[in-house]
XYZ file of N, CA and C in Angstrom:
462
model
N 5.534 -14.456 -3.269
C 5.880 -13.164 -3.770
C 6.411 -12.296 -2.648
N 7.479 -11.620 -2.845
C 8.001 -10.656 -1.893
C 7.494 -9.283 -2.277
N 6.774 -8.632 -1.365
C 6.242 -7.299 -1.694
C 7.328 -6.306 -2.036
N 8.553 -6.554 -1.471
C 9.610 -5.572 -1.721
C 10.078 -5.702 -3.142
N 9.865 -6.772 -3.825
C 10.376 -6.961 -5.176
C 9.435 -6.579 -6.287
N 8.128 -6.818 -6.112
C 7.180 -6.670 -7.197
C 5.771 -6.450 -6.690
N 4.918 -6.014 -7.571
C 3.520 -5.820 -7.274
C 2.701 -6.445 -8.393
N 1.571 -7.105 -7.997
C 0.640 -7.603 -8.989
C -0.422 -6.545 -9.223
N -0.788 -6.332 -10.499
C -1.731 -5.285 -10.880
C -2.828 -5.871 -11.714
N -3.961 -5.164 -11.778
C -5.097 -5.590 -12.555
C -5.887 -4.327 -12.878
N -6.245 -4.182 -14.155
C -6.923 -2.929 -14.558
C -8.230 -3.253 -15.216
N -9.330 -2.653 -14.701
C -10.619 -2.797 -15.297
C -11.213 -1.397 -15.496
N -12.260 -1.292 -16.287
C -12.988 -0.034 -16.388
C -14.094 -0.069 -15.346
N -14.897 0.974 -15.277
C -15.936 1.089 -14.232
C -17.100 0.072 -14.463
N -17.142 -0.475 -15.644
C -18.179 -1.510 -15.890
C -17.690 -2.920 -15.575
N -16.423 -3.007 -15.179
C -15.858 -4.342 -14.856
C -15.204 -5.020 -16.006
N -15.161 -4.367 -17.163
C -14.475 -4.950 -18.325
C -12.996 -4.969 -18.082
N -12.364 -6.125 -18.248
C -10.930 -6.257 -17.999
C -10.136 -5.600 -19.109
N -9.332 -4.598 -18.707
C -8.525 -3.876 -19.680
C -7.091 -4.437 -19.716
N -6.573 -4.851 -18.542
C -5.292 -5.545 -18.458
C -5.450 -6.619 -17.408
N -5.311 -7.879 -17.869
C -5.382 -9.003 -16.903
C -4.198 -8.851 -15.921
N -4.219 -9.631 -14.904
C -3.166 -9.516 -13.863
C -1.781 -9.561 -14.510
N -1.010 -8.564 -14.126
C 0.369 -8.455 -14.573
C 1.239 -8.015 -13.417
N 2.521 -8.245 -13.518
C 3.438 -7.922 -12.455
C 4.381 -6.816 -12.860
N 4.596 -5.896 -11.907
C 5.586 -4.852 -12.167
C 6.633 -4.892 -11.070
N 7.892 -4.513 -11.343
C 8.871 -4.440 -10.309
C 8.576 -3.278 -9.373
N 8.990 -3.404 -8.110
C 8.754 -2.310 -7.147
C 9.915 -1.264 -7.265
N 9.874 -0.611 -8.364
C 10.848 0.467 -8.613
C 10.267 1.465 -9.613
N 11.033 2.498 -9.916
C 10.487 3.575 -10.761
C 10.086 3.072 -12.180
N 10.833 2.114 -12.716
C 10.474 1.578 -14.016
C 9.137 0.880 -13.965
N 8.910 0.116 -12.890
C 7.625 -0.527 -12.743
C 6.466 0.423 -12.553
N 6.693 1.442 -11.764
C 5.638 2.460 -11.529
C 5.330 3.160 -12.827
N 6.382 3.482 -13.620
C 6.164 4.136 -14.922
C 5.331 3.220 -15.867
N 5.673 1.949 -15.828
C 4.961 0.981 -16.664
C 3.444 0.951 -16.289
N 3.168 0.921 -14.989
C 1.784 0.895 -14.526
C 1.095 2.176 -14.939
N 1.757 3.298 -14.742
C 1.143 4.599 -15.103
C 0.874 4.683 -16.603
N 1.790 4.221 -17.423
C 1.588 4.245 -18.898
C 0.414 3.355 -19.257
N 0.230 2.224 -18.618
C -0.899 1.373 -18.921
C -2.216 2.041 -18.530
N -2.202 2.719 -17.398
C -3.425 3.429 -16.963
C -3.695 4.541 -17.978
N -2.721 5.330 -18.352
C -2.895 6.436 -19.307
C -3.372 5.875 -20.674
N -2.988 4.706 -20.995
C -3.396 4.145 -22.329
C -4.850 3.816 -22.439
N -5.530 3.707 -21.290
C -6.946 3.297 -21.323
C -7.910 4.393 -20.901
N -7.398 5.611 -20.650
C -8.305 6.683 -20.267
C -7.781 8.058 -20.678
N -8.726 8.936 -20.949
C -8.325 10.325 -21.281
C -8.455 11.192 -20.045
N -9.184 10.710 -19.022
C -9.455 11.513 -17.824
C -8.912 10.798 -16.599
N -7.699 11.158 -16.160
C -7.070 10.528 -15.006
C -7.760 10.837 -13.700
N -8.645 11.880 -13.667
C -9.324 12.208 -12.454
C -10.381 11.190 -12.101
N -10.783 10.349 -13.122
C -11.815 9.312 -12.866
C -11.159 7.994 -12.460
N -9.877 7.900 -12.484
C -9.177 6.691 -12.152
C -9.091 6.470 -10.654
N -9.348 5.223 -10.223
C -9.167 4.820 -8.823
C -8.131 3.728 -8.809
N -7.207 3.875 -7.904
C -6.132 2.875 -7.727
C -6.241 2.326 -6.318
N -6.226 1.007 -6.187
C -6.243 0.380 -4.886
C -4.930 -0.328 -4.615
N -4.424 -0.121 -3.413
C -3.174 -0.848 -2.965
C -3.497 -1.581 -1.653
N -3.009 -2.823 -1.591
C -3.130 -3.521 -0.307
C -2.034 -2.988 0.574
N -2.424 -2.654 1.793
C -1.442 -2.109 2.772
C -0.369 -3.185 3.063
N 0.840 -2.863 2.670
C 1.940 -3.790 2.908
C 3.088 -3.121 3.664
N 2.701 -2.158 4.485
C 3.696 -1.445 5.268
C 4.625 -0.664 4.378
N 5.888 -0.603 4.724
C 6.815 0.208 4.011
C 7.080 -0.275 2.574
N 6.701 -1.487 2.272
C 6.923 -2.011 0.905
C 6.064 -1.266 -0.111
N 4.955 -0.712 0.280
C 4.074 -0.007 -0.678
C 4.229 1.487 -0.646
N 5.062 2.033 0.227
C 5.186 3.478 0.331
C 5.659 4.138 -0.938
N 6.646 3.531 -1.623
C 7.158 4.151 -2.883
C 6.102 4.130 -3.930
N 5.345 3.077 -4.049
C 4.266 2.996 -5.042
C 3.202 4.039 -4.694
N 2.853 4.121 -3.447
C 1.845 5.073 -2.993
C 2.282 6.516 -3.324
N 3.519 6.819 -2.983
C 4.043 8.160 -3.188
C 4.036 8.506 -4.684
N 4.385 7.540 -5.529
C 4.419 7.773 -7.004
C 2.976 8.043 -7.482
N 2.029 7.234 -7.100
C 0.666 7.416 -7.559
C 0.051 8.719 -7.107
N 0.349 9.088 -5.858
C -0.157 10.373 -5.350
C 0.483 11.542 -6.096
N 1.803 11.412 -6.387
C 2.504 12.467 -7.144
C 1.900 12.654 -8.501
N 1.467 11.527 -9.111
C 0.836 11.589 -10.454
C -0.616 12.109 -10.370
N -1.117 12.280 -9.156
C -2.483 12.837 -9.016
C -3.613 11.800 -9.071
N -3.256 10.546 -8.917
C -4.252 9.506 -9.026
C -4.946 9.290 -7.665
N -6.253 9.154 -7.651
C -7.005 8.849 -6.453
C -6.638 7.487 -6.017
N -6.075 7.345 -4.855
C -5.501 6.087 -4.391
C -6.090 5.629 -3.069
N -6.425 4.364 -2.966
C -6.999 3.746 -1.784
C -5.985 2.778 -1.224
N -5.732 2.815 0.081
C -4.878 1.788 0.705
C -5.795 0.934 1.540
N -5.785 -0.346 1.209
C -6.788 -1.279 1.726
C -6.104 -2.305 2.668
N -6.682 -2.473 3.796
C -6.169 -3.481 4.779
C -6.279 -4.909 4.165
N -5.253 -5.685 4.262
C -5.304 -7.078 3.696
C -6.430 -7.894 4.289
N -6.788 -7.644 5.525
C -7.905 -8.386 6.146
C -9.221 -8.019 5.454
N -9.389 -6.733 5.139
C -10.562 -6.265 4.451
C -10.665 -6.961 3.069
N -9.522 -7.030 2.386
C -9.480 -7.693 1.068
C -9.901 -9.151 1.175
N -9.327 -9.793 2.211
C -9.613 -11.243 2.433
C -11.119 -11.446 2.722
N -11.642 -10.643 3.633
C -13.101 -10.798 3.945
C -14.010 -10.496 2.752
N -13.634 -9.501 1.983
C -14.431 -9.178 0.794
C -14.349 -10.297 -0.202
N -13.168 -10.875 -0.363
C -13.010 -11.993 -1.281
C -13.835 -13.196 -0.867
N -13.827 -13.480 0.419
C -14.657 -14.568 0.942
C -16.113 -14.347 0.768
N -16.561 -13.089 0.777
C -17.979 -12.767 0.576
C -18.383 -13.021 -0.872
N -17.435 -12.998 -1.770
C -17.766 -13.230 -3.179
C -17.710 -14.688 -3.580
N -16.929 -15.483 -2.856
C -16.752 -16.857 -3.259
C -16.451 -17.721 -2.046
N -16.901 -18.968 -2.090
C -16.603 -19.912 -0.968
C -15.242 -20.594 -1.175
N -14.687 -20.456 -2.363
C -13.357 -21.009 -2.643
C -12.291 -20.375 -1.813
N -11.317 -21.141 -1.403
C -10.221 -20.572 -0.611
C -9.051 -20.289 -1.519
N -9.237 -19.299 -2.378
C -8.150 -18.925 -3.263
C -7.499 -17.642 -2.747
N -6.243 -17.726 -2.352
C -5.572 -16.569 -1.800
C -4.228 -16.481 -2.533
N -4.237 -15.724 -3.599
C -3.001 -15.440 -4.324
C -2.947 -13.965 -4.568
N -1.798 -13.464 -4.861
C -1.618 -12.040 -5.092
C -2.376 -11.608 -6.350
N -2.457 -12.477 -7.356
C -3.170 -12.135 -8.593
C -4.664 -12.062 -8.301
N -5.157 -13.002 -7.505
C -6.575 -12.936 -7.079
C -6.856 -11.678 -6.280
N -5.938 -11.340 -5.403
C -6.096 -10.139 -4.556
C -6.149 -8.901 -5.428
N -5.343 -8.847 -6.482
C -5.363 -7.654 -7.355
C -6.765 -7.494 -8.004
N -7.333 -8.632 -8.441
C -8.689 -8.605 -9.018
C -9.734 -8.236 -7.988
N -9.564 -8.759 -6.756
C -10.485 -8.442 -5.666
C -10.481 -6.965 -5.316
N -9.286 -6.390 -5.275
C -9.202 -4.970 -4.983
C -9.854 -4.170 -6.087
N -9.715 -4.512 -7.321
C -10.381 -3.810 -8.409
C -11.890 -3.917 -8.250
N -12.388 -5.051 -7.866
C -13.796 -5.220 -7.674
C -14.294 -4.409 -6.450
N -13.487 -4.340 -5.406
C -13.851 -3.520 -4.247
C -13.964 -2.063 -4.639
N -13.042 -1.579 -5.462
C -13.101 -0.186 -5.891
C -14.363 0.130 -6.687
N -14.788 -0.843 -7.526
C -16.039 -0.624 -8.282
C -17.261 -0.681 -7.440
N -17.196 -1.457 -6.326
C -18.394 -1.584 -5.468
C -18.582 -0.461 -4.489
N -17.599 0.437 -4.423
C -17.680 1.539 -3.455
C -17.795 1.014 -2.027
N -17.057 -0.029 -1.691
C -17.172 -0.737 -0.427
C -16.613 0.082 0.773
N -17.243 1.235 1.035
C -16.874 2.074 2.167
C -15.406 2.402 2.213
N -14.817 2.702 1.117
C -13.389 2.988 1.051
C -13.169 4.512 1.104
N -12.088 4.888 1.776
C -11.708 6.305 1.782
C -10.359 6.430 1.069
N -10.275 7.401 0.177
C -9.026 7.550 -0.557
C -7.943 8.082 0.396
N -6.744 7.728 0.048
C -5.568 8.148 0.809
C -5.341 9.641 0.538
N -4.995 10.380 1.544
C -4.820 11.821 1.422
C -3.519 12.284 2.050
N -3.308 13.581 1.932
C -2.142 14.144 2.593
C -2.250 13.998 4.084
N -3.469 14.094 4.631
C -3.663 13.884 6.077
C -3.280 12.483 6.455
N -3.661 11.492 5.680
C -3.304 10.129 5.929
C -1.799 9.986 5.934
N -1.145 10.614 4.969
C 0.296 10.541 4.892
C 0.931 11.119 6.168
N 0.433 12.275 6.565
C 1.013 12.928 7.746
C 0.753 12.122 9.040
N -0.393 11.462 9.077
C -0.728 10.602 10.239
C 0.274 9.424 10.262
N 0.542 8.843 9.124
C 1.485 7.714 9.083
C 2.884 8.188 9.486
N 3.292 9.350 9.047
C 4.591 9.875 9.409
C 4.615 10.145 10.912
N 3.565 10.663 11.487
C 3.521 10.952 12.919
C 3.575 9.647 13.750
N 2.889 8.638 13.275
C 2.976 7.334 13.933
C 4.398 6.808 13.948
N 5.004 6.910 12.775
C 6.392 6.446 12.651
C 7.325 7.211 13.563
N 7.226 8.496 13.642
C 8.036 9.310 14.507
C 7.774 8.985 15.981
N 6.531 8.751 16.297
C 6.153 8.432 17.674
C 6.789 7.115 18.079
N 6.728 6.110 17.196
C 7.354 4.805 17.476
C 8.852 4.973 17.675
N 9.448 5.759 16.808
C 10.893 6.027 16.874
C 11.290 6.640 18.210
N 10.501 7.661 18.612
C 10.771 8.371 19.867
C 10.645 7.396 21.042
N 9.579 6.600 20.992
C 9.341 5.604 22.080
C 10.556 4.650 22.218
N 11.048 4.171 21.098
C 12.221 3.306 21.085
C 13.456 3.989 21.685
N 13.645 5.233 21.289
C 14.806 5.999 21.755
C 14.711 6.266 23.296
N 13.534 6.553 23.790
C 13.339 6.789 25.186
C 13.643 5.492 25.955
N 13.185 4.333 25.439
C 13.513 3.039 26.080
C 15.034 2.774 26.057
N 15.658 3.082 24.949
C 17.074 2.879 24.820
C 17.834 3.785 25.796
N 17.424 5.024 25.919
C 18.036 5.944 26.882
C 17.913 5.443 28.325
N 16.733 4.903 28.690
C 16.515 4.427 29.990
C 17.491 3.250 30.314
N 17.677 2.356 29.301
C 18.572 1.239 29.488
C 20.046 1.757 29.679
N 20.422 2.729 28.881
C 21.760 3.275 28.973
C 21.988 3.964 30.338
N 20.989 4.674 30.831
C 21.098 5.284 32.179
C 21.297 4.238 33.250
N 20.510 3.136 33.155
C 20.666 2.045 34.110
C 22.070 1.444 34.048
N 22.596 1.242 32.840
C 23.932 0.692 32.708
C 24.967 1.634 33.282
N 24.818 2.916 33.022
C 25.718 3.927 33.538
C 25.741 3.947 35.055
N 24.538 3.898 35.677
C 24.421 3.902 37.119
C 25.021 2.640 37.740
N 24.821 1.540 37.030
C 25.409 0.283 37.504
C 26.920 0.377 37.454
N 27.489 0.884 36.369
C 28.935 0.968 36.235
C 29.561 1.993 37.251
N 28.827 3.057 37.531
C 29.318 4.052 38.469
C 29.293 3.555 39.913
N 28.343 2.673 40.204
C 28.250 2.151 41.587
C 29.246 1.028 41.864
N 29.899 0.505 40.823
C 30.830 -0.586 41.054
C 32.159 -0.114 41.504
């Protein structure tokens, strides 16, 4: 599965009853709308909904932004955390995106020390991105200065 193309989803209630078995949505507005409609179809109170996303870098930013815009409490989970949690539940070595979707739902129900994504988290991510960009530009400028000095001394 390419994260840029699609996302695997799994919906349960707080008792663990499966409301929607693993299903796939495209990583675009239509897919996000489909997910949101399925969530709305199983609850009257969206403030009680918890959504978990595996951190996939920039591939999950659009999904995250959409969910936050809709006011859903959203958790971004490190893939290593998902893997370790999955291993703690079973000795089987099953690592698929559909299994991960179910594992994330289970993690959300277990309250496994997760912190919901917030505006502060968003701003921190943006700051990190800008800092990396500035660092790259400073390195690029240093290289250009060296090239210029070399050309001037010839």
